[in-house]
Every structure is written in structure tokens, then in C-alpha cells.
């Protein structure tokens, strides 16, 4: 019997493409309307008992079937991404939960200033919405997700914390000492990690490999937060369904989507409303692949901006080597952050700023590879002594630099590479701007000072962090002007009135923080707008 | 006659011999630290087994090592500088580290419990939160809009 014989192909009221961070959030928020909601996801559910930390070979699996890079992972849900023309390589996860299955759970909010960069600093564009518009949705998303942290961070307007912060550990404390010596800001990170039992989820037990999946279920990936509730409320989540294109009718509205089902059979699912939630690479890919007579340049692309303005957040990794043993790989990646250099500083040679997020140590294999590749651990007889100088003695930070939108940084369709279903693969073309490079250099210099102040005897630098293409933003930006943006201020396509986008593509600017809390908050905001406007949604 | 041993080993006997010398050269045994080398029977068996996932690249490493004089009777000290840090060798180095640092004896020597992280997890100290007093004293640093 074919898979499709059980499927209801009558029109869905709402069809969501992608079951990751934003798709899950949108599905959950719309579920209470009792509309017929269908979500198509190209990957499957992951089973936490299969996550790498359940085995001794966890560090090996982090380089193979749980690699953060889909080109290396090559699992059935994955599609290739040509990142040859980018110094920063793609990182994602394709399956229920999307990138949150692998994310570290760093969960900062944007700052009020992040929505006003044009007014404040004369660069890029202001968002058509502001912090105040999103504040209630931040709070609601925090409640479903379960956020740990400490209220009172002087780098932010007041916000509550639902659970106590993650432990600083020896490494966090070391770095805090460094920040204090320099008189700089630091604070326990807001984290999407439960430090107490929360909504049926267990608390963190410091497995230390959050970016390869949390076997304990303490990390709030949306497969264990929003999805179970949305499915209980009646949302139909169809896995192993890869969308090829969005179809349009003679009226210029989306009529549904064409996708390949689990058996590789092409299907058409009609829908009254289509919501895209495939992330900053997957969404422009499908829009650009949805070519018709009415939309010869791809769907929703009258501005020509679909796929343009890709922002990735260049990262620098700055790690200190200390004389005394610290935490090693024990403990979640999240610990403390510093936003000392977050807002634009007139005395600096770059605009905007960045966040430092401290990192704990590394696993035994990662320590060895760091040492060998950086020339600190030799082959041969000296190996063991050199290894022991690094073992449990590395701690440091990453700097997340605000990336400004530039049209030449883009996602296009690769002319020759295709996925397993013959759909053209996306190609990332990206270079680090002069502003970002200056910011990276500044961040490396100041972090080195911090590490030295904290007592580091050696500093290991990787800038930019080549593996860190995990924040995918800006490729279908939001705005009031249809000539300068792809969706309006509540996420609806300017060109196709029943097409919405809720993922990181709609970001106008990237801020200097991890994006997922804001992505999910926007998904709540946009779906709230949909609910409020149901009677006149297509006006 | 082919010198391939009739097991599920990917490598010919000569290649395995060369590989064994090579991995022992990367991480030799140490009496001081009481640890085996990567050419230890158990660890080498793990390396051979794990190489299956990446056969072509590992074979390239062995070929490169042999073409650099490994197995020609040259002293290892003479061959080592040719190979150490060479980009072709990266997949093998990665494989050796993965297999070596999950061996019980090696983990115990580093005072790490030889077990999977889950389900027991680990203890991590809270740290001294009073260190935040200094930060609080400075007051608000976010920018008004
Ligand atoms: C290793 C790693 C660490 C990270 N750490 C952090 C962190 O600490 N903090 C943070 O804020 N962010 C982090 N991120 C980023 C975070 O995961 C993303 O910002 C977030 O998941 C993006 O949400 P999204 O809804 O835009 O897309 P995703 O979560 O990527 O979801 C997109 C979904 O769409 C599906 N899809 C795509 N194309 C199709 C198609 N054609 N048909 C059907 N389905 C499709 C995909 O399979 C995927 O499930 C990290 C990411 C990685 C990979
Ligand atoms: S450290 Fe905590 S959040 Fe991270 S994987 Fe382990 S239990 Fe999960």
C-alpha cells in the first residue's frame, strides 16, 4: 500500500512548510483556531535515545550522522547546500524541530536598538516593528520554551526569568574573573535549557554535547516543546515530505504545494493559506524554484530581493589555555555572556556590535584535534605531555558579530547540484564585509585581553569560525515598501496575499545575538496577526 | 596472487602493516603515562573497523605515507616531518584521535570515567554569583531608542 492512500488531499486551511523552530511555533499558535492545519517536513522525528551522548562514540558521531553540516551528514532528510563561495559553511538540521534539535540553546532577545539601526546609526534599515510590539510574544514564547537565566541583566530592559541560571562552573567563573578585572559587563546567559523539571521535561544533567541533540530532553528543541502540543491540538504533521514548489492559481494566489512524499511520489496538497518556515536558505530556495508565467523570477519576488541580503553572523572563537583543570566538556555550552561591546561605540572603527558567549571545554577527541591542528600537540613521543597541557584546561568565548545586510550576499539556485528528488540545491554566495572584519578583529583582541586577565597562558584563535553558518537570516526581508522588501510588517508576501513567511528569512537586520528566540517570537506575532485578521486576511 | 587477507578488512596486509606503523608513530605508547599507543591491538582494531566509513580517504593517507618512505626501512624520525601536518593526512589523524581517546585505558589515565555521558550526566559547580555585584553596580548599559 502506498503511503499516500491514507492522506487527506482535500484543501488545508493553512499549510506550513517546515517543522523547525518557526514552523512549530506557528502551528501551535494557529491550532486553537480549529482550522485544518497541515505541516510538511522533509525530515523525520528524531529519537532522543539515539542521540550521540547515549554512546561512547559520541564525538565520532558528531562528525558523521550528527554532524552540524548537512553536506557531511547526508541523512535522508538533508539536501546539499553549495557553500564553496562562502568562508562560513552551512550548519542546520532537517527534521522535526529543525535547527533546534542541534542548537546550543543560547536564547538572547534582541535589544530595542536592534530594530532601529537606520535611525540610530544610519546603516541598513529600521524594522517595520519594534521591541515593544514583540515584547508580549517574547514572554509567551519564553513560557512555552522554558527559559533559564537571571532577571536584572543591565544590558536589557526588564524581563522575567522562569528558571534559575545554568551553573557557571569553573570555566564560567574563570572568565567572569577576567571580565570583572577589566570592569566589563557579563551576566548568566538566557538559555532554552531547563534547570528544573519544566512542562514534563527533565532538568539539564550537564551532558555537555547540546549541539548533537539533548538525550535528556532538557534543551527546548521544538520537537519536544511546541510540536507535541500542536499535534494534540489537531495539527497534522506529515514527515518525509519535501516541497518542490508553491503553485499559484489564475487569481495570483497560492493554490497549494507540490511535494515528494516518503515514497518519492510527487503529490499536490491544495491549501487556502501557505506559510513558509524553511529557514533563511530553504525558504528562498523554494520561492526561487516556484517559477510560473505570472512569477517568472520566482514567487513573491517582484522586489528582486528573494535570496538577497543573506546574513550569517560571522563568529570568532577565542579560547584560553589555563594552568589549572576546569570543566572539560562537562556542562551545557551556554554559561555566561558579555554585551560590553553590543551597542555602537563612537570610538571604534566599526558600526554596531557583538555579544561574547563563553564556552566550556571540549571533549577528549576535540581537545586532541584542536591541539594537533593548531600545532600544540605533536605526533610522536611528545604527544602525551602536550595533550595533558590542554586536557580540561581550555575555556573561552565566541563573539557573535552583527552582520549588516548586503545584496551581494545571497542564496541562489545552483545550476547543477540537485537534491535526491532532483530539486535544485541552494548556493550561498557570501563574503565578510569590511565592517564585520573590523568587528571580528576588535572582538578577538578584547577577548584575548579578557583571557589573559583571567590567567590564560595561551590563546587559540579561529576567526572567522568556518563551521559556524548556523544563523541564516535576511533572504526575504520584512518591510512596508514592496520595492524594498518581500513581506509586509506582519509577514505576508507583498505579491501573493495568501503567502506568509515566519522563519529567519524575514529579518531586516541580524542584531549581535543568536536569532531563534526572536524567530519564534516573530512566528507568534505573525500568526497572531493572521488570527486577528482572519475575516479580511487577503485584503 | 592478491595479498588481500580474506576477512572483511578493507586493506591489504601491506597496507595494514603500513597503517599500523603510521598510527603508532602518531601516538606511541607511553610508560610514563601508562597508556598504550594507537597501534595497540584493541585500538588498532577499532581504527580498522571505523575506517570503513571513510575508506577512500584513509587509503590515500596510507599511500601518501608509503610514498614518503614509510616502510622503506627509513628511520621513523626521518619520515615523520614529511607527514605531520600534511593536509592529506587530516582524515587519518581525525580517525586515530577518535579511536584512541575512547579507549578505556586512555580515558582512565586522564581521570575520565570510561562511559557514555548519558544517562548519568556530570556535576558542574554553580560558581560564585556574588561576583555579579560589580556588574550590577555599573547599572543599565542598553541603549534607549
Ligand atoms: C549547531 C547549531 C547550533 C545552533 N545554536 C543556536 C543557539 O544557540 N541559539 C540560537 O538562537 N540559534 C542557534 N542555532 C540556529 C537555530 O537552529 C536556527 O536559528 C533556527 O532553528 C531557525 O529556525 P527556522 O524556523 O528559521 O528554521 P529551521 O529550524 O532550520 O527549520 C526549517 C525546517 O524546514 C524544513 N525544510 C526546509 N526545506 C524544506 C522543503 N523544501 N520541504 C519540506 N521541509 C523543508 C527543514 O527540514 C527544517 O526542519 C543553531 C543551529 C545549529 C545548526
Ligand atoms: S548539557 Fe544539558 S542541555 Fe546540554 S545536552 Fe546535556 S542535559 Fe541536554
XYZ file of C-alpha atoms and ligand atoms in Angstrom:
745
model
C 0.000 0.000 0.000
C 1.440 3.394 -0.837
C 1.873 5.974 1.889
C -0.376 8.429 0.084
C -3.523 6.270 0.227
C -4.085 7.330 3.872
C -3.534 11.005 3.229
C -6.303 13.566 3.052
C -5.613 15.687 -0.006
C -8.606 17.952 0.445
C -7.584 21.607 0.771
C -5.876 22.550 4.009
C -6.906 25.850 5.567
C -3.293 26.502 6.394
C -0.291 24.667 5.024
C 3.033 25.182 6.783
C 6.275 24.179 5.060
C 8.995 23.199 7.524
C 8.629 21.861 11.083
C 11.598 23.642 12.663
C 11.724 26.490 15.159
C 9.296 28.811 13.417
C 7.057 26.177 11.769
C 6.360 24.511 15.121
C 5.619 27.832 16.790
C 3.273 28.923 14.011
C 1.431 25.584 14.035
C 0.963 25.742 17.806
C -0.364 29.276 17.748
C -2.830 28.637 14.946
C -4.063 25.313 16.363
C -6.625 26.956 18.644
C -8.487 28.313 15.586
C -9.545 24.713 14.804
C -8.697 25.327 11.158
C -7.309 22.369 9.249
C -3.570 22.846 9.558
C -1.093 20.626 7.729
C 2.671 20.873 8.046
C 5.020 19.271 5.507
C 8.513 18.453 6.737
C 11.236 16.916 4.597
C 12.882 15.035 7.502
C 11.513 12.788 10.243
C 11.251 12.709 14.038
C 14.495 12.080 15.882
C 14.595 9.616 18.740
C 16.488 11.053 21.736
C 17.653 7.580 22.736
C 19.639 7.589 19.504
C 21.429 10.870 20.227
C 25.236 10.608 20.289
C 25.664 11.130 24.061
C 23.972 7.788 24.678
C 27.131 6.093 23.348
C 30.869 6.057 23.888
C 31.429 7.144 20.290
C 29.576 10.449 20.694
C 32.410 12.569 19.425
C 32.711 10.444 16.291
C 29.014 10.683 15.550
C 29.286 14.437 15.901
C 31.429 14.250 12.796
C 29.222 11.868 10.835
C 25.480 11.201 11.183
C 25.045 14.070 13.673
C 27.401 16.498 12.007
C 26.064 20.044 12.075
C 26.925 20.306 8.368
C 24.328 18.705 6.063
C 26.878 18.195 3.294
C 28.790 15.937 5.627
C 25.786 14.434 7.456
C 23.944 13.388 4.278
C 20.930 11.886 6.012
C 17.706 11.225 4.066
C 16.088 14.486 5.261
C 19.059 16.562 4.131
C 19.629 18.476 0.931
C 23.006 19.642 -0.358
C 23.965 23.300 0.039
C 26.743 24.642 -2.163
C 28.783 26.781 0.220
C 32.014 26.856 -1.798
C 31.672 30.615 -2.262
C 31.404 31.352 1.434
C 34.163 31.357 4.061
C 31.457 30.355 6.561
C 29.967 26.922 5.939
C 26.345 25.879 6.314
C 25.092 24.312 9.569
C 21.493 23.156 10.013
C 19.264 20.230 10.899
C 16.473 18.927 8.710
C 13.753 17.116 10.585
C 11.007 17.804 13.131
C 12.441 20.529 15.372
C 14.687 21.830 12.584
C 17.813 23.582 13.773
C 16.652 23.460 17.402
C 17.477 19.735 17.510
C 21.128 20.744 17.310
C 21.146 24.296 18.591
C 23.090 25.166 21.716
C 20.061 26.771 23.320
C 21.637 30.216 23.631
C 18.494 32.245 23.865
C 19.068 36.003 23.954
C 16.460 38.543 22.953
C 17.148 41.356 20.529
C 17.702 44.760 22.130
C 15.325 47.661 21.455
C 18.093 49.352 19.445
C 18.307 46.382 17.068
C 15.039 47.348 15.429
C 16.216 50.924 14.747
C 19.662 50.690 13.193
C 18.948 53.198 10.426
C 17.611 55.839 12.819
C 20.333 55.271 15.384
C 23.385 54.514 13.264
C 22.448 55.431 9.698
C 23.014 51.904 8.341
C 20.756 49.254 6.760
C 17.069 49.770 7.567
C 14.806 50.053 10.562
C 12.416 47.191 11.120
C 8.744 47.970 10.495
C 8.019 46.722 14.034
C 9.813 47.314 17.303
C 10.731 45.715 20.609
C 7.509 46.895 22.194
C 5.419 45.141 19.505
C 7.217 41.885 20.190
C 7.552 42.050 23.974
C 4.322 40.164 24.828
C 5.201 37.493 22.267
C 8.697 37.142 23.669
C 7.103 36.461 27.035
C 4.662 33.899 25.626
C 7.386 32.089 23.707
C 9.555 32.047 26.840
C 6.742 30.323 28.715
C 6.283 27.519 26.169
C 10.009 27.102 25.602
C 11.093 27.318 29.242
C 13.931 29.791 29.580
C 16.538 29.783 32.337
C 18.522 32.851 33.314
C 18.752 35.585 35.891
C 16.494 38.639 35.913
C 18.133 42.047 36.152
C 20.649 41.950 33.288
C 21.706 45.607 32.910
C 22.166 45.072 29.146
C 18.420 44.591 28.679
C 15.077 46.120 29.560
C 13.465 44.200 32.425
C 12.421 40.652 31.591
C 11.497 37.794 33.845
C 13.370 34.539 34.210
C 11.401 31.326 34.535
C 14.132 29.107 35.926
C 17.449 29.659 37.721
C 20.537 30.160 35.536
C 22.764 27.344 34.347
C 25.813 26.770 36.537
C 28.826 28.928 35.773
C 31.138 26.063 36.533
C 34.844 26.567 36.938
C 35.216 27.835 33.389
C 32.433 30.427 33.612
C 33.834 31.663 36.884
C 37.328 31.998 35.396
C 36.012 34.113 32.558
C 33.835 36.158 34.912
C 37.000 36.957 36.846
C 38.545 38.218 33.610
C 35.550 40.413 32.792
C 35.449 41.792 36.328
C 39.121 42.672 36.245
C 38.519 44.751 33.138
C 35.324 46.234 34.584
C 33.214 44.835 31.735
C 29.653 43.606 31.582
C 28.835 39.923 31.958
C 25.700 38.072 33.018
C 24.412 34.480 33.136
C 23.130 33.614 29.650
C 19.446 33.238 28.948
C 19.137 29.638 27.834
C 16.464 27.440 26.328
C 17.596 24.756 28.743
C 15.599 23.587 31.740
C 17.461 23.878 35.032
C 14.446 22.419 36.823
C 11.808 19.966 35.617
C 9.631 22.031 33.267
C 6.382 21.107 31.494
C 7.200 17.402 31.544
C 10.808 17.944 30.547
C 13.655 16.907 32.811
C 16.395 19.209 34.001
C 19.860 19.500 32.495
C 22.406 16.967 33.752
C 25.435 18.589 32.143
C 25.998 16.034 29.394
C 27.937 18.696 27.560
C 27.023 17.918 23.974
C 23.932 20.021 23.425
C 24.720 20.664 19.763
C 24.424 16.982 18.947
C 20.948 16.602 20.452
C 19.928 16.526 24.113
C 19.234 12.923 25.150
C 17.931 14.171 28.494
C 15.238 16.347 26.936
C 16.337 19.375 28.934
C 17.060 21.504 25.891
C 13.978 23.081 24.362
C 14.007 21.782 20.812
C 10.593 22.297 19.247
C 10.035 18.555 18.682
C 9.573 18.330 22.461
C 8.083 21.771 23.197
C 5.632 23.163 20.644
C 5.102 20.087 18.477
C 3.565 17.654 20.987
C 1.038 20.337 21.999
C 0.274 21.322 18.408
C -0.241 17.713 17.331
C -2.510 17.097 20.340
C -4.497 20.147 19.285
C -5.114 18.636 15.857
C -2.304 19.846 13.594
C -1.344 17.217 11.020
C 2.441 16.904 10.713
C 3.455 14.975 7.593
C 7.095 13.923 7.750
C 9.424 12.887 4.912
C 7.607 15.249 2.557
C 9.909 17.521 0.585
C 8.280 20.540 -1.030
C 9.416 21.289 -4.552
C 7.390 24.417 -5.297
C 4.430 26.534 -4.333
C 1.781 26.543 -7.029
C -0.337 29.552 -7.969
C -3.795 29.828 -9.459
C -5.088 32.212 -12.135
C -6.047 34.611 -9.339
C -2.368 35.015 -8.463
C -2.876 33.391 -5.066
C -1.024 30.297 -3.853
C -3.175 27.266 -4.588
C -1.084 24.702 -2.699
C 2.260 22.981 -2.963
C 3.854 20.210 -4.957
C 5.942 17.854 -2.876
C 7.609 14.455 -2.909
C 6.223 12.035 -0.340
C 8.070 9.343 1.607
C 7.928 7.021 -1.411
C 9.346 9.729 -3.661
C 5.968 10.148 -5.379
C 5.075 13.683 -6.476
C 1.906 14.938 -4.759
C -0.141 18.114 -4.749
C -1.607 19.422 -1.488
C -4.079 22.268 -2.052
C -4.299 24.995 0.587
C -6.001 28.331 1.255
C -3.004 29.818 3.066
C 0.656 28.830 2.761
C 3.218 29.641 5.468
C 6.913 29.190 4.742
C 9.170 28.144 7.619
C 12.163 26.558 5.864
C 14.851 28.955 7.232
C 16.958 31.625 5.563
C 18.346 29.195 2.988
C 15.443 26.753 2.476
C 12.754 29.414 2.043
C 14.394 31.445 -0.746
C 15.327 28.163 -2.400
C 11.686 27.080 -2.693
C 10.452 30.568 -3.624
C 13.061 30.820 -6.393
C 12.115 27.346 -7.575
C 8.410 28.330 -7.760
C 8.541 29.801 -11.230
C 5.374 30.333 -13.258
C 4.157 32.529 -16.075
C 2.852 35.018 -13.533
C 6.022 34.854 -11.443
C 8.901 34.219 -13.862
C 11.568 35.302 -11.329
C 10.254 33.140 -8.549
C 7.358 33.623 -6.186
C 6.969 36.774 -4.073
C 9.976 38.242 -5.840
C 8.755 41.435 -7.546
C 11.305 43.331 -5.433
C 14.088 41.051 -6.704
C 15.107 40.571 -3.068
C 14.262 36.902 -2.561
C 17.586 35.282 -1.679
C 19.401 38.616 -1.307
C 20.867 40.121 1.892
C 21.928 36.801 3.411
C 23.256 37.438 6.927
C 25.211 34.746 8.812
C 26.708 36.381 11.933
C 30.452 35.953 11.478
C 31.799 34.304 14.633
C 35.255 34.443 16.147
C 36.341 31.720 18.549
C 38.879 32.800 21.164
C 39.918 30.073 23.592
C 42.315 30.336 26.505
C 44.523 27.598 27.870
C 44.722 27.650 31.658
C 47.108 26.012 34.059
C 44.523 24.521 36.360
C 41.858 21.991 35.365
C 38.422 23.447 34.527
C 35.157 21.756 33.486
C 36.303 19.990 30.322
C 33.290 19.019 28.228
C 31.001 18.744 31.242
C 28.124 21.215 31.294
C 25.988 22.809 28.595
C 27.664 25.054 26.062
C 25.798 28.056 27.483
C 27.206 29.716 30.562
C 27.683 33.491 30.741
C 27.697 36.258 28.148
C 29.124 39.747 27.867
C 27.475 42.577 25.985
C 30.088 45.155 26.839
C 30.530 45.954 23.144
C 26.978 45.413 21.971
C 25.882 48.934 21.134
C 27.721 51.139 18.630
C 30.719 52.866 20.189
C 31.813 56.103 18.545
C 35.436 55.486 19.469
C 35.532 52.219 17.454
C 36.211 51.847 13.730
C 33.068 49.814 13.078
C 29.324 50.300 13.478
C 27.063 48.133 15.630
C 28.492 45.430 17.884
C 28.612 41.891 19.180
C 27.993 39.528 22.076
C 30.571 37.293 23.725
C 29.224 33.925 24.773
C 31.593 31.902 26.897
C 32.286 28.300 26.063
C 33.263 25.470 28.352
C 35.933 22.956 27.428
C 35.918 20.283 24.784
C 35.639 16.539 24.578
C 38.730 14.350 24.621
C 38.785 13.930 20.846
C 38.062 17.593 20.151
C 40.889 18.566 22.518
C 43.268 16.292 20.637
C 42.223 17.632 17.248
C 42.417 21.252 18.399
C 45.908 20.599 19.690
C 47.166 18.674 16.684
C 45.710 21.021 14.057
C 46.966 24.143 15.827
C 50.452 22.659 16.217
C 50.204 22.469 20.007
C 50.214 18.670 20.192
C 52.918 16.945 18.153
C 52.930 13.451 16.727
C 55.255 11.047 18.457
C 56.713 10.883 21.918
C 55.721 14.430 22.869
C 52.051 13.761 22.233
C 51.021 12.742 25.739
C 52.633 15.574 27.682
C 51.329 18.158 25.234
C 47.841 16.631 25.362
C 47.766 16.870 29.134
C 48.539 20.587 28.958
C 45.247 21.105 27.103
C 43.074 18.410 28.663
C 40.325 20.081 30.762
C 42.248 23.323 30.541
C 40.567 25.069 27.622
C 37.829 27.658 28.151
C 36.989 30.769 26.234
C 34.337 32.510 24.234
C 32.850 33.138 20.858
C 31.998 36.584 19.535
C 28.748 36.821 17.555
C 29.100 39.801 15.269
C 26.157 41.698 13.879
C 26.126 41.194 10.126
C 24.615 44.029 8.116
C 22.517 43.244 5.034
C 24.334 43.438 1.706
C 22.579 42.456 -1.506
C 25.548 40.583 -2.953
C 25.437 38.097 -0.084
C 22.851 35.716 -1.404
C 21.123 32.390 -1.807
C 20.514 31.379 -5.421
C 19.672 28.108 -7.151
C 22.750 26.101 -8.021
C 22.812 25.479 -11.780
C 23.987 21.886 -11.497
C 23.688 20.422 -7.969
C 20.333 18.839 -7.114
C 18.921 17.018 -4.090
C 17.759 13.389 -4.058
C 14.439 14.447 -5.633
C 16.001 16.469 -8.431
C 15.194 19.864 -6.859
C 17.994 22.397 -7.469
C 20.222 22.850 -4.428
C 20.737 26.303 -2.930
C 24.042 28.070 -3.400
C 25.353 30.506 -0.793
C 27.485 33.383 -2.010
C 28.840 35.305 0.938
C 31.798 37.446 1.884
C 32.668 39.142 5.154
C 32.235 42.901 4.943
C 34.861 45.405 5.951
C 32.724 46.415 8.945
C 32.338 42.801 10.092
C 36.047 42.123 9.653
C 36.943 45.123 11.834
C 34.441 43.937 14.410
C 35.910 40.411 14.372
C 39.428 41.761 14.835
C 38.346 44.004 17.694
C 36.451 41.128 19.317
C 39.488 38.848 19.101
C 41.753 41.495 20.649
C 39.410 42.286 23.565
C 38.696 38.597 24.237
C 42.405 37.894 24.313
C 42.785 40.629 26.939
C 39.991 39.049 28.975
C 41.511 35.591 28.793
C 44.933 36.887 29.766
C 43.386 38.812 32.651
C 41.738 35.571 33.751
C 45.097 33.819 33.751
C 45.260 32.116 30.346
C 48.788 31.161 29.361
C 47.988 30.617 25.696
C 45.182 31.718 23.370
C 43.788 29.721 20.435
C 42.004 31.833 17.811
C 39.758 30.908 14.902
C 38.307 33.913 13.108
C 36.022 33.662 11.292
C 34.773 30.353 12.647
C 34.466 28.424 9.391
C 31.954 25.870 10.641
C 29.577 28.488 12.047
C 26.961 29.101 9.334
C 24.106 28.312 11.690
C 22.222 31.627 11.732
C 20.501 32.044 8.377
C 18.770 35.387 8.023
C 17.570 38.166 5.786
C 16.788 36.493 2.456
C 13.101 37.524 2.304
C 13.159 40.675 4.391
C 10.250 42.372 6.076
C 9.246 45.969 5.291
C 6.472 48.343 4.391
C 7.761 49.188 0.904
C 7.055 46.389 -1.639
C 10.020 47.527 -3.704
C 12.431 47.123 -0.826
C 11.077 44.058 0.935
C 9.473 40.667 0.331
C 6.908 40.509 3.159
C 4.995 43.256 4.919
C 5.148 44.200 8.577
C 3.034 41.207 9.567
C 4.802 38.596 7.459
C 2.523 38.489 4.416
C 4.064 38.499 0.942
C 3.544 41.829 -0.798
C 2.866 39.969 -4.055
C 0.855 36.898 -3.022
C -1.765 37.699 -0.450
C -2.180 34.214 0.987
C 1.537 33.525 1.368
C 3.344 34.191 4.659
C 6.913 33.721 5.851
C 7.744 33.202 9.526
C 11.363 31.998 9.577
C 14.699 33.825 9.847
C 14.486 34.966 6.201
C 12.314 37.913 7.194
C 14.933 39.553 9.431
C 15.692 43.117 8.330
C 18.959 43.181 10.272
C 20.632 40.455 12.274
C 21.443 42.027 15.671
C 24.521 40.738 17.510
C 22.794 37.816 19.210
C 21.595 34.317 18.332
C 18.321 34.624 16.462
C 15.998 31.788 17.447
C 14.149 33.414 20.345
C 13.313 36.298 18.006
C 12.434 33.964 15.105
C 9.924 32.124 17.288
C 8.611 35.357 18.757
C 8.031 36.698 15.238
C 6.244 33.457 14.315
C 3.897 34.034 17.275
C 3.439 37.684 16.306
C 2.681 36.919 12.656
C 0.295 34.067 13.384
C -1.403 36.288 15.946
C -1.906 38.861 13.173
C -3.341 36.094 10.973
C -5.803 35.122 13.711
C -6.872 38.715 14.250
C -7.383 39.334 10.520
C -8.989 36.033 9.559
C -12.117 37.646 8.134
C -10.183 40.007 5.875
C -6.840 38.235 5.546
C -6.456 38.720 1.795
C -7.491 42.399 1.620
C 48.233 -13.758 -6.017
C 46.481 -10.932 -4.294
C 47.815 -10.220 -0.854
C 44.350 -9.224 0.408
C 43.509 -11.222 3.509
C 40.154 -12.940 3.236
C 38.484 -11.046 6.083
C 36.251 -8.006 5.959
C 39.381 -5.857 6.287
C 39.444 -3.080 3.730
C 43.162 -3.034 3.453
C 45.740 -5.398 2.036
C 48.206 -6.925 4.514
C 50.879 -4.467 3.347
C 48.545 -1.525 3.772
C 47.583 -2.696 7.234
C 51.212 -3.062 8.227
C 51.935 0.442 6.997
C 48.837 1.796 8.723
C 49.852 0.198 11.997
C 53.312 1.749 11.860
C 51.763 5.072 10.956
C 49.235 5.219 13.804
C 51.890 4.113 16.280
C 54.023 6.945 15.018
C 51.228 9.468 15.574
C 50.529 8.269 19.137
C 53.150 5.930 20.568
C 52.710 4.083 23.867
C 53.960 5.832 26.999
C 55.258 4.058 30.066
C 55.328 7.351 31.966
C 51.595 7.877 31.483
C 50.851 4.159 31.477
C 48.969 4.291 28.175
C 49.079 2.140 25.059
C 49.912 3.523 21.638
C 47.385 3.847 18.834
C 48.949 0.669 17.384
C 47.729 -1.344 20.393
C 45.711 -4.408 19.263
C 42.335 -3.183 20.562
C 42.740 0.396 19.427
C 44.071 -0.634 16.044
C 41.127 -2.999 15.560
C 38.797 -0.052 16.290
C 40.716 2.086 13.799
C 40.426 -0.572 11.093
C 36.734 -1.033 11.754
C 35.980 2.684 11.874
C 37.977 3.317 8.699
C 35.186 1.608 6.760
C 33.106 4.773 6.818
C 35.895 6.714 5.162
C 37.819 4.098 3.237
C 38.979 6.097 0.233
C 40.436 8.941 2.264
C 42.219 6.655 4.734
C 43.724 4.673 1.878
C 45.010 7.935 0.406
C 46.745 8.694 3.713
C 48.430 5.302 3.730
C 49.507 5.688 0.110
C 50.891 9.116 0.841
C 52.819 7.785 3.830
C 54.241 4.891 1.839
C 55.262 7.217 -0.987
C 57.029 9.367 1.613
C 59.200 6.449 2.614
C 57.208 4.729 5.353
C 58.032 1.019 5.373
C 61.209 1.503 3.320
C 63.320 0.916 6.361
C 63.913 4.647 6.795
C 64.076 5.728 10.430
C 60.667 6.988 11.564
C 62.173 10.320 12.652
C 63.077 10.897 9.033
C 59.606 10.116 7.700
C 57.618 11.921 10.388
C 58.293 15.537 9.339
C 57.117 14.681 5.811
C 53.763 13.586 7.125
C 52.978 15.585 10.246
C 50.650 18.470 9.455
C 50.270 17.464 5.797
C 46.645 18.178 4.749
C 46.296 14.747 3.095
C 46.796 13.126 6.496
C 43.947 15.010 8.219
C 41.290 12.258 7.872
C 43.615 9.675 9.400
C 44.614 11.984 12.242
C 40.933 12.543 12.976
C 40.226 8.808 12.930
C 43.171 7.999 15.193
C 42.125 10.613 17.754
C 38.520 9.371 17.716
C 39.519 5.777 18.386
C 42.384 6.454 20.758
C 40.541 8.806 23.075
C 37.598 6.480 23.591
C 39.738 3.610 24.805
C 39.048 2.755 28.467
C 42.717 2.698 29.447
C 43.374 6.076 27.890
C 40.294 7.637 29.477
C 41.173 6.256 32.906
C 44.703 7.629 32.617
C 43.117 11.059 32.035
C 40.873 10.565 35.073
C 37.763 10.444 32.915
C 35.164 7.776 33.676
C 35.043 5.446 30.673
C 31.317 5.725 29.944
C 28.817 7.467 27.710
C 27.757 10.891 29.081
C 24.071 9.864 29.201
C 22.233 8.878 31.411
C 24.425 9.650 34.425
C 25.499 13.137 33.377
C 28.007 15.198 35.334
C 28.238 17.599 38.231
C 29.205 21.199 37.491
C 29.668 23.725 40.315
C 27.367 26.772 40.396
C 30.174 29.297 40.763
C 30.149 32.401 42.874
C 27.202 34.553 41.848
C 28.256 37.351 44.194
C 30.794 38.217 41.512
C 27.876 39.878 39.715
C 27.720 42.662 42.290
C 30.356 44.614 40.396
C 28.355 44.379 37.177
C 25.133 45.425 38.848
C 26.792 48.455 40.383
C 27.508 49.907 36.947
C 23.785 49.996 36.144
C 21.943 49.964 32.831
C 24.032 49.734 29.660
C 21.385 49.187 26.982
C 20.663 51.973 24.562
C 17.446 53.947 24.615
C 15.625 54.284 21.329
C 24.755 23.512 15.556
C 23.787 24.635 15.682
C 23.801 25.423 16.833
C 22.896 26.485 16.958
N 22.875 27.179 18.140
C 21.955 28.166 18.288
C 21.824 28.827 19.536
O 22.494 28.502 20.500
N 20.900 29.812 19.633
C 20.120 30.188 18.581
O 19.321 31.120 18.726
N 20.207 29.544 17.401
C 21.085 28.540 17.232
N 21.139 27.858 16.053
C 20.270 28.305 14.949
C 18.853 27.800 15.074
O 18.835 26.414 14.970
C 18.035 28.448 13.960
O 18.087 29.851 14.118
C 16.576 28.055 13.962
O 16.386 26.681 14.023
C 15.964 28.603 12.677
O 14.593 28.414 12.706
P 13.772 28.384 11.361
O 12.379 28.094 11.709
O 14.084 29.618 10.592
O 14.384 27.160 10.514
P 14.779 25.640 10.925
O 14.690 25.433 12.381
O 16.042 25.405 10.230
O 13.608 24.820 10.262
C 13.448 24.685 8.880
C 12.755 23.348 8.625
O 12.254 23.354 7.287
C 12.459 22.107 6.709
N 12.514 22.296 5.257
C 13.391 23.042 4.546
N 13.127 22.952 3.230
C 12.051 22.133 3.116
C 11.314 21.656 1.994
N 11.640 22.002 0.747
N 10.247 20.840 2.224
C 9.903 20.483 3.496
N 10.596 20.885 4.583
C 11.649 21.714 4.383
C 13.795 21.658 7.282
O 13.927 20.263 7.196
C 13.708 22.166 8.713
O 13.192 21.197 9.592
C 21.997 26.774 15.904
C 21.965 25.958 14.767
C 22.844 24.903 14.640
C 22.793 24.049 13.411
S 24.196 19.731 28.841
Fe 22.084 19.784 29.484
S 21.015 20.655 27.749
Fe 23.014 20.059 27.003
S 22.709 18.028 26.205
Fe 23.272 17.794 28.337
S 21.381 17.692 29.514
Fe 20.951 18.481 27.494
